[in-house]
CSV table of C-alpha atoms in Angstrom, one decimal:
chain,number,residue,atom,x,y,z
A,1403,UNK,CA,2.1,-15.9,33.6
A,1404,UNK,CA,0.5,-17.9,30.9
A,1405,UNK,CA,-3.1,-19.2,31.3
A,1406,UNK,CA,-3.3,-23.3,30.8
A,1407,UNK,CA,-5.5,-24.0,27.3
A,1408,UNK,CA,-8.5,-24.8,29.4
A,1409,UNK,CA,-10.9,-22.9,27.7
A,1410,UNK,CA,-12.1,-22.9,23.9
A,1411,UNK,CA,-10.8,-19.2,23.4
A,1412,UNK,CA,-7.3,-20.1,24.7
A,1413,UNK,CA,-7.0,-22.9,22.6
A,1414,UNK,CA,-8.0,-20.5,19.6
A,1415,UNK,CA,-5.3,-18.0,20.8
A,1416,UNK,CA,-2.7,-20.6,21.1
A,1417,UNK,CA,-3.3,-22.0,17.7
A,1418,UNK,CA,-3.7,-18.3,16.4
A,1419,UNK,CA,-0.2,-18.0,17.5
A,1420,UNK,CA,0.9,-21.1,15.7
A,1421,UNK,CA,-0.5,-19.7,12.4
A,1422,UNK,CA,1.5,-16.5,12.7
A,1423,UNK,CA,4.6,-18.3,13.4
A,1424,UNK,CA,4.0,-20.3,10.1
A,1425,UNK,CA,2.9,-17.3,8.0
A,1426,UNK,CA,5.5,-14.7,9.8
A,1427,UNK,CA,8.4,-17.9,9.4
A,1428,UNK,CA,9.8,-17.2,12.7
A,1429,UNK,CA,9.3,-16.9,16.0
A,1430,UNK,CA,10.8,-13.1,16.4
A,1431,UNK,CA,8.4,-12.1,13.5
A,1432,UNK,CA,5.3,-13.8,15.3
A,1433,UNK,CA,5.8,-11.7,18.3
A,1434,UNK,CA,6.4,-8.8,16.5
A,1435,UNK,CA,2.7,-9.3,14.8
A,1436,UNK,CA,1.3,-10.2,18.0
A,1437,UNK,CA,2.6,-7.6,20.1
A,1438,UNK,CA,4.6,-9.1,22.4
A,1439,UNK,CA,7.9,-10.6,22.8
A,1440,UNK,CA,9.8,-13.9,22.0
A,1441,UNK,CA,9.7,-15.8,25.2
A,1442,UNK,CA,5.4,-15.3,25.2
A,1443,UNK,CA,5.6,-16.7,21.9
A,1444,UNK,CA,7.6,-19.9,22.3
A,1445,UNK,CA,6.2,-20.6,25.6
A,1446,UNK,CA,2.3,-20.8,24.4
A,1447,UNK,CA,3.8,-22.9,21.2
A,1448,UNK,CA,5.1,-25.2,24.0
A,1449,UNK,CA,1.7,-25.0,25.2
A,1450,UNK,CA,0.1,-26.4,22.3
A,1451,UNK,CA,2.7,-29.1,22.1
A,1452,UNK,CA,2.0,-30.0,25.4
A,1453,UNK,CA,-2.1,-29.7,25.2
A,1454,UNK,CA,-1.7,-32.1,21.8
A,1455,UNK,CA,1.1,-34.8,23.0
A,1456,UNK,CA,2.8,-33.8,19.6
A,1457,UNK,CA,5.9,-31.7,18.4
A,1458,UNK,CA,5.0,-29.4,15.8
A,1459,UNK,CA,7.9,-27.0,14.9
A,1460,UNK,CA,11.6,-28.5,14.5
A,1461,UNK,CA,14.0,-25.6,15.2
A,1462,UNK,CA,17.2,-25.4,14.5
A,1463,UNK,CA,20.9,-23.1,13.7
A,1464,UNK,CA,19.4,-23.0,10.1
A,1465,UNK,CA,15.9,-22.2,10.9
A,1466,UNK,CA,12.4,-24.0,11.7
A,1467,UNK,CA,10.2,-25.8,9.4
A,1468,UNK,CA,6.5,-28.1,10.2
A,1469,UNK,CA,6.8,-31.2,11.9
A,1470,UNK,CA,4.5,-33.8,9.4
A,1471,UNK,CA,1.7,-33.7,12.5
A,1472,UNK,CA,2.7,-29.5,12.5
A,1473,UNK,CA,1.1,-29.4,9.0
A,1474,UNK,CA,-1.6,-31.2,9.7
A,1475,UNK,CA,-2.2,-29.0,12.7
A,1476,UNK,CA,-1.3,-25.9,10.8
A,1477,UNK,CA,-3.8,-26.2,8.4
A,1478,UNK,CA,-6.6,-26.8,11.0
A,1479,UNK,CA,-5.8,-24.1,13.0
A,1480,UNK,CA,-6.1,-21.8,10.2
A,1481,UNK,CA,-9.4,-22.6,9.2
A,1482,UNK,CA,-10.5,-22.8,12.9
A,1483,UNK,CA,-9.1,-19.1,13.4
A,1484,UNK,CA,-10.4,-17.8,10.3
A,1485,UNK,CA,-14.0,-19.4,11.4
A,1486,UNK,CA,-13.7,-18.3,14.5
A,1487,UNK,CA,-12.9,-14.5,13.5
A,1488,UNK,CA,-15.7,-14.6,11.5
A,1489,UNK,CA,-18.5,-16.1,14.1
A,1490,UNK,CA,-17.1,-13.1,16.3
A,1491,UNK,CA,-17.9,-10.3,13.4
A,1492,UNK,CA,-20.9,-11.9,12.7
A,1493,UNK,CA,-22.4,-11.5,16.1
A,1494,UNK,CA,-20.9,-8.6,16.7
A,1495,UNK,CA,-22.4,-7.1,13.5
A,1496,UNK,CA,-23.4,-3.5,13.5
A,1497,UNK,CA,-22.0,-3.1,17.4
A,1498,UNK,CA,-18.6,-4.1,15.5
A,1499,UNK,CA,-17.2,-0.6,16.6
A,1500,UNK,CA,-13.6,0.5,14.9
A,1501,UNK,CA,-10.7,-0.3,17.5
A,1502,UNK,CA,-7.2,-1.9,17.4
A,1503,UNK,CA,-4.2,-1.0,15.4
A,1504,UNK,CA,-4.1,-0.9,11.7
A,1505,UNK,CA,-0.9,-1.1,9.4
A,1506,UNK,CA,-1.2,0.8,6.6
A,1507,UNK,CA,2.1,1.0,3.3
A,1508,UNK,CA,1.3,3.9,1.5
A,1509,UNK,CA,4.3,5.5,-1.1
A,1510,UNK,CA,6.2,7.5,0.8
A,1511,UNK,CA,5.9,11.0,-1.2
A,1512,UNK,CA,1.8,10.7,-1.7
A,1513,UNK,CA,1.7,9.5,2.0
A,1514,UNK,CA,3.3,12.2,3.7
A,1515,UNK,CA,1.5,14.8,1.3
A,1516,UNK,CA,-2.0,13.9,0.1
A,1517,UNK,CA,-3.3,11.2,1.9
A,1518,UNK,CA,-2.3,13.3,5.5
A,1519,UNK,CA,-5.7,14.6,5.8
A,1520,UNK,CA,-8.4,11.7,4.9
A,1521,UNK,CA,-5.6,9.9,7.4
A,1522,UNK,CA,-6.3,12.5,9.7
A,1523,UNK,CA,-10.2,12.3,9.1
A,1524,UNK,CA,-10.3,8.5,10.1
A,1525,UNK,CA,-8.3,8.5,13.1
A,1526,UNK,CA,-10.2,12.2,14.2
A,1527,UNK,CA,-14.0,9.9,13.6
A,1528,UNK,CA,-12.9,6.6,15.1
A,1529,UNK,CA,-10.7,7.3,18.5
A,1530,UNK,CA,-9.9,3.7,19.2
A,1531,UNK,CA,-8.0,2.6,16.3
A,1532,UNK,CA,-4.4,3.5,16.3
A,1533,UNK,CA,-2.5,3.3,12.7
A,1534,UNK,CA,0.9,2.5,12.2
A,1535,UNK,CA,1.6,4.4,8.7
A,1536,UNK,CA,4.7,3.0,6.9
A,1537,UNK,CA,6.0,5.1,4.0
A,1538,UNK,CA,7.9,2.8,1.8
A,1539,UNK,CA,7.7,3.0,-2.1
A,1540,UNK,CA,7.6,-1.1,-2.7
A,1541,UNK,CA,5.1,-3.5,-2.7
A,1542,UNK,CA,4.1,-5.4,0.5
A,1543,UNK,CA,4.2,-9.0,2.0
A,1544,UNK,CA,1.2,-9.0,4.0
A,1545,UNK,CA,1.3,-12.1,5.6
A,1546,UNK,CA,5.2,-11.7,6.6
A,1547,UNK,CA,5.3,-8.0,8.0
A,1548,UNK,CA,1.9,-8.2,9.3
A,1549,UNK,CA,0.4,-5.3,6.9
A,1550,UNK,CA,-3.7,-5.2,6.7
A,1551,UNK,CA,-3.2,-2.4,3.8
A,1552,UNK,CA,-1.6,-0.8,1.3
A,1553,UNK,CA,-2.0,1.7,-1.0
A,1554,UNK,CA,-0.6,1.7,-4.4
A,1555,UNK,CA,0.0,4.0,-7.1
A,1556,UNK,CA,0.6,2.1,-10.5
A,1557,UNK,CA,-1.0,-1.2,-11.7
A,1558,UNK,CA,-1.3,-4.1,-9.5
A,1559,UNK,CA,0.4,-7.2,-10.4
A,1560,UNK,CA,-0.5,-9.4,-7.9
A,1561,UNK,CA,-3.5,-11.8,-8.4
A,1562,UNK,CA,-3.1,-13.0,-4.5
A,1563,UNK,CA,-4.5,-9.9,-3.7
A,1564,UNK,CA,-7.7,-7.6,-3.7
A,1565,UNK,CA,-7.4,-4.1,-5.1
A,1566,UNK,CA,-9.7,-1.5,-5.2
A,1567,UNK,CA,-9.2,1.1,-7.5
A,1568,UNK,CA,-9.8,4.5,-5.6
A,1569,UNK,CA,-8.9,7.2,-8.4
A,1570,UNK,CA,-6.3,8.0,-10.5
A,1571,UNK,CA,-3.6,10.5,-11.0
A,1572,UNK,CA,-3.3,12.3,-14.1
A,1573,UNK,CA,0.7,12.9,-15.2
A,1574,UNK,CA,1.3,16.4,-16.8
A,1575,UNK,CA,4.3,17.7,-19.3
A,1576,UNK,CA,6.5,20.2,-17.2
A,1577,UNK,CA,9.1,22.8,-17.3
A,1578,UNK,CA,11.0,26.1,-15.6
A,1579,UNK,CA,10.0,29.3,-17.4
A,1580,UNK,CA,13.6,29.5,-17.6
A,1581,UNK,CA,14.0,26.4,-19.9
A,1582,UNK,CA,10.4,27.2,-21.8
A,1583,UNK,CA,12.2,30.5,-22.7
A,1584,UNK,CA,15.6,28.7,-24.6
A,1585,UNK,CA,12.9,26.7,-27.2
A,1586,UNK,CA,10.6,27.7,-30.1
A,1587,UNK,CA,7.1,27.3,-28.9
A,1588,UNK,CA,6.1,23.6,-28.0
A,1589,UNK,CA,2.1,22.9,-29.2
A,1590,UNK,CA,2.8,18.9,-29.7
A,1591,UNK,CA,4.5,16.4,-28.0
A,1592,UNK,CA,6.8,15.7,-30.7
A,1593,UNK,CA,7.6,19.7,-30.2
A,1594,UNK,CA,9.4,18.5,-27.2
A,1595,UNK,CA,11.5,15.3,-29.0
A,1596,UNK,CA,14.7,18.3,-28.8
A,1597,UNK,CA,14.2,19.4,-25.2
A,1598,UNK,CA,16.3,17.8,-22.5
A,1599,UNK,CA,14.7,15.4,-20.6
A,1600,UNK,CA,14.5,13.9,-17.1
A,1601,UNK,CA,13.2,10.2,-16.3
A,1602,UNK,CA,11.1,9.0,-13.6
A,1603,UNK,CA,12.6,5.5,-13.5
A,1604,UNK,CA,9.4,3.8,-11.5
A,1605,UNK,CA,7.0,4.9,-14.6
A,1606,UNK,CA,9.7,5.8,-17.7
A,1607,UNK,CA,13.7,5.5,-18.3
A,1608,UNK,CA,13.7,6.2,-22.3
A,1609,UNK,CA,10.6,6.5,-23.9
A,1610,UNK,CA,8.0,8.7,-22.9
A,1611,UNK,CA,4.5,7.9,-24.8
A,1612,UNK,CA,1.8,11.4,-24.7
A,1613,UNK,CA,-1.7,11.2,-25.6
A,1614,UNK,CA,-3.9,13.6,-26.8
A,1615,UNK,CA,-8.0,13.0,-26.8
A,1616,UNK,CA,-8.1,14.2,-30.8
A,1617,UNK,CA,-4.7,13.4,-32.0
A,1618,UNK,CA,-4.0,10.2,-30.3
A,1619,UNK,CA,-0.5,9.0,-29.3
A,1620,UNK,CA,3.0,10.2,-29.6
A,1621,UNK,CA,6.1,8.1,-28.5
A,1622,UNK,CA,9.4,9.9,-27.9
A,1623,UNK,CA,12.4,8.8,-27.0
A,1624,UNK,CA,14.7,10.5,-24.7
A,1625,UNK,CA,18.1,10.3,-23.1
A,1626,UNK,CA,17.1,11.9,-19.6
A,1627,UNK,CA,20.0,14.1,-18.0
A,1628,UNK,CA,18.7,13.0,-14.5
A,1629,UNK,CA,16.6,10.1,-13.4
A,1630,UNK,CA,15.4,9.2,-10.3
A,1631,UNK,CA,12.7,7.5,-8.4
A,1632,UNK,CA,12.2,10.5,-6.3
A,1633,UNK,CA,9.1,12.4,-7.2
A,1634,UNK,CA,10.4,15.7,-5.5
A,1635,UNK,CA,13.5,15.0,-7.0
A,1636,UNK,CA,12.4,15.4,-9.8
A,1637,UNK,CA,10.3,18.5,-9.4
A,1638,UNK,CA,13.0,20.0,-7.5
A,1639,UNK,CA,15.5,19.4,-10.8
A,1640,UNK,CA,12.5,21.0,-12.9
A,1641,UNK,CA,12.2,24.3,-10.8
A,1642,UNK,CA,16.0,24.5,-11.4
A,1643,UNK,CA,15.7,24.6,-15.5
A,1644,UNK,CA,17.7,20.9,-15.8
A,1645,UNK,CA,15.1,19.3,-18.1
A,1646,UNK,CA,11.4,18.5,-19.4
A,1647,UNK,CA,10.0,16.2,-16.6
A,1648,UNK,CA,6.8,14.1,-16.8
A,1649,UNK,CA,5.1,14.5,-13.0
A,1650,UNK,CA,2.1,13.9,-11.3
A,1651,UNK,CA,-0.4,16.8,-11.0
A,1652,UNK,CA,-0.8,17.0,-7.6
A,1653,UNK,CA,3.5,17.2,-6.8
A,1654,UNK,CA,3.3,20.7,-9.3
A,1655,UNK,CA,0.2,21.9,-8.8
A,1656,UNK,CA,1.3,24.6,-6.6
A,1657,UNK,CA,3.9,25.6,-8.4
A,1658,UNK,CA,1.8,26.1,-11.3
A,1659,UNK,CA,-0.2,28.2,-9.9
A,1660,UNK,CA,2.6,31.0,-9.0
A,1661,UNK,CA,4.1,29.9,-12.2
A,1662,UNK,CA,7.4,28.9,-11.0
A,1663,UNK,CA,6.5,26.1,-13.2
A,1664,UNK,CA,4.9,25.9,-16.8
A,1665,UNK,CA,2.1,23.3,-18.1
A,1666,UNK,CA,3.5,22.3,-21.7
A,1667,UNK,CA,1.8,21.0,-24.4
A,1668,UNK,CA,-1.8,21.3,-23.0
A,1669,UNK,CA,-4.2,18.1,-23.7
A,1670,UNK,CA,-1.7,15.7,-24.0
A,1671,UNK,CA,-1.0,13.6,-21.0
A,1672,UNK,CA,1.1,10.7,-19.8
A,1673,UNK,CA,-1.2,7.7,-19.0
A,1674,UNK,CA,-2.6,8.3,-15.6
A,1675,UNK,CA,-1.9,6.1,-12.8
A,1676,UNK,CA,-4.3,4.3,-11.3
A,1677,UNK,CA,-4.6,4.5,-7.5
A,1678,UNK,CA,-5.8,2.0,-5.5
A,1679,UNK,CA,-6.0,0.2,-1.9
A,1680,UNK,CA,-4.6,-3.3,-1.3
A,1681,UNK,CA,-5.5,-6.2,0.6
A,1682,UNK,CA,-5.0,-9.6,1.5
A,1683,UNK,CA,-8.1,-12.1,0.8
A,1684,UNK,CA,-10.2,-13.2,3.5
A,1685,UNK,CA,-13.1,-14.4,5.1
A,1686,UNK,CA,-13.6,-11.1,7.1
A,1687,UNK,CA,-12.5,-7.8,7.5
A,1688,UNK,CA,-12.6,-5.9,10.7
A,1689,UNK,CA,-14.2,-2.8,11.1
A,1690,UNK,CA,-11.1,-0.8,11.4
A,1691,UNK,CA,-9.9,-1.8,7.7
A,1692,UNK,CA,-13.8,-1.7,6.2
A,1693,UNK,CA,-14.1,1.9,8.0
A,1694,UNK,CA,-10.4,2.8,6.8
A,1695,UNK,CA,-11.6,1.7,2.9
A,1696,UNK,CA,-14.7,3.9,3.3
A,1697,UNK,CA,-13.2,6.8,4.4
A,1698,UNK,CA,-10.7,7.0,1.5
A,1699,UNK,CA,-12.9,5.8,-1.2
A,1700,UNK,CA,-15.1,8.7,-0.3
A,1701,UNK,CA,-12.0,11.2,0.3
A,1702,UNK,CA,-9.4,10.1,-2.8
A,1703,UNK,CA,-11.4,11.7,-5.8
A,1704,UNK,CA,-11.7,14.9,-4.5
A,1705,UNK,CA,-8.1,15.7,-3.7
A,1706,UNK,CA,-6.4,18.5,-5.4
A,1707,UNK,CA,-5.0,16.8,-8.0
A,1708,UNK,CA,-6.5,13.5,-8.1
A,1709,UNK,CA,-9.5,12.7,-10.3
A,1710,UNK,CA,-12.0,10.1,-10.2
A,1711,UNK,CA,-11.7,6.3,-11.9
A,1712,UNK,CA,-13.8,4.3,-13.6
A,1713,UNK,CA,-15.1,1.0,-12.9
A,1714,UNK,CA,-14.7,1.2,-9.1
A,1715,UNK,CA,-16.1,-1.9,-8.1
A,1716,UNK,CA,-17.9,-1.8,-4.5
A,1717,UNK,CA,-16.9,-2.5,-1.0
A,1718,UNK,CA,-16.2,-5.7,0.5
């Protein structure tokens, strides 16, 4: 049973709970966030209605929306919270140990692939944090899914948001010996102008721009036989001799290696992608998402096929 607001810290709950029915826009979503159901939800809004002799939420078939004294209130009790989380890290300070569950949107090829074992490493050093790791190649609402992280691959468009660049990847030329063997020798990119192609359609459809460090740039444009926003996909339609393909190091590095797939046109690459981890601003962060941020800005650079970026600009 619900606890009457008697106390400073249930007030602070109950208008905590407030906020993420605002932010999450409804009252399913809120409890979702909160980790617990519907009926908990509505019944400590009630609470708050009943605690401040006001209505703050009008509900109806067509949805909810702020009351004029629900605003008012609204935007107190999210600068209360936010003070109020950060009084608590502040005097928690170093004791501020790692615990709680963290949501995490990482691309769903490098997250089930590459970032496995610094995932692995965090949850292995810090036992009381449990991570919900979401696999989904889009970009996140924070605020409405409840998400304290993401990491993206590609540039970062939003300016609501903080992003750390971690490292990049670099993007190779590829090709099946099979194919290699059916063309003169490739030494340039505009060797390759002839070749059929395949398209990435997240980073290129029908251009394809190479850059070499002495030579400079070469644009080409192609009219792929396959494209698809699949990563494997597309190295699984290169091992098969369909086309020319444009990947990311670390998807072909393996079969490079046993040579079940050729490197063309060494020194010119696609531009690399930067890789970085997202955020949404605030006056804190808890130690589970500082933690998780140190553990793969330390681990990102030196995974097989990843390289270091410049201008990494320090922690929060």
């Amino acid at each position: 049973m619900e606890t009457s607001p008697s106390s400073g810290s249930d007030r602070i709950a109950l208008l905590h709970t407030l906020v993420r029915i605002v932010e999450a826009g409804s009252l399913s979503a809120a409890a979702l966030q909160l980790g617990t159901t519907q009926p908990t939800v509505s019944r400590r809004l009630q609470q708050l209605e009943r605690a401040l002799g006001l209505r703050l939420l009008q509900r109806s078939t067509h949805g909810m929306k702020l009351t004029v004294d629900g605003e008012r209130c609204y935007a107190h009790a999210k600068s209360l919270v936010r003070d109020w989380e950060a009084m608590e890290a502040d005097l928690r300070g170093v004791q501020d140990v790692p615990r709680g569950q963290l949501r995490v949107l990482v691309p769903h090829a490098f997250g089930q692939d590459q970032l496995m074992a610094p995932l692995l490493d965090y949850l292995r050093r810090y036992p009381e944090v449990q991570v919900e790791w979401m696999l989904h190649d889009r970009r996140p609402d924070f605020i409405a899914e409840g998400i304290d992280c993401a990491i993206q691959v590609g540039q970062v468009q939003d300016p609501a948001v903080i992003a750390l660049r971690l490292a990049e990847v670099p993007r190779i030329v590829v090709a099946a010996p099979s194919l290699v063997a059916q063309h003169p020798p490739a030494t340039t990119a505009q060797d390759l102008a002839d070749w059929p192609w395949m398209a990435l359609n997240t980073f290129y459809q029908r251009e394809v721009g190479l850059t070499h460090a002495l030579h400079g740039t070469q644009r080409l444009a192609i009219q792929p036989r396959l494209s698809t926003d699949s990563l494997y996909a597309l190295r699984s339609a290169a091992l098969a001799g369909l086309g020319v393909g444009i990947a990311s190091a670390w998807v072909v590095q393996d079969d490079l290696r046993v040579g079940r797939l050729q490197h063309l046109v060494p020194g010119w690459e696609a531009a690399p992608l930067p890789v970085s981890l997202v955020y949404p601003q605030a006056a804190f962060y808890p130690a589970r998402l500082r933690c998780f941020l140190d553990t793969m800005r330390a681990a990102m650079p030196q995974l097989s096929g990843m390289r270091a970026a410049s201008a990494i600009p320090p922690p929060p």
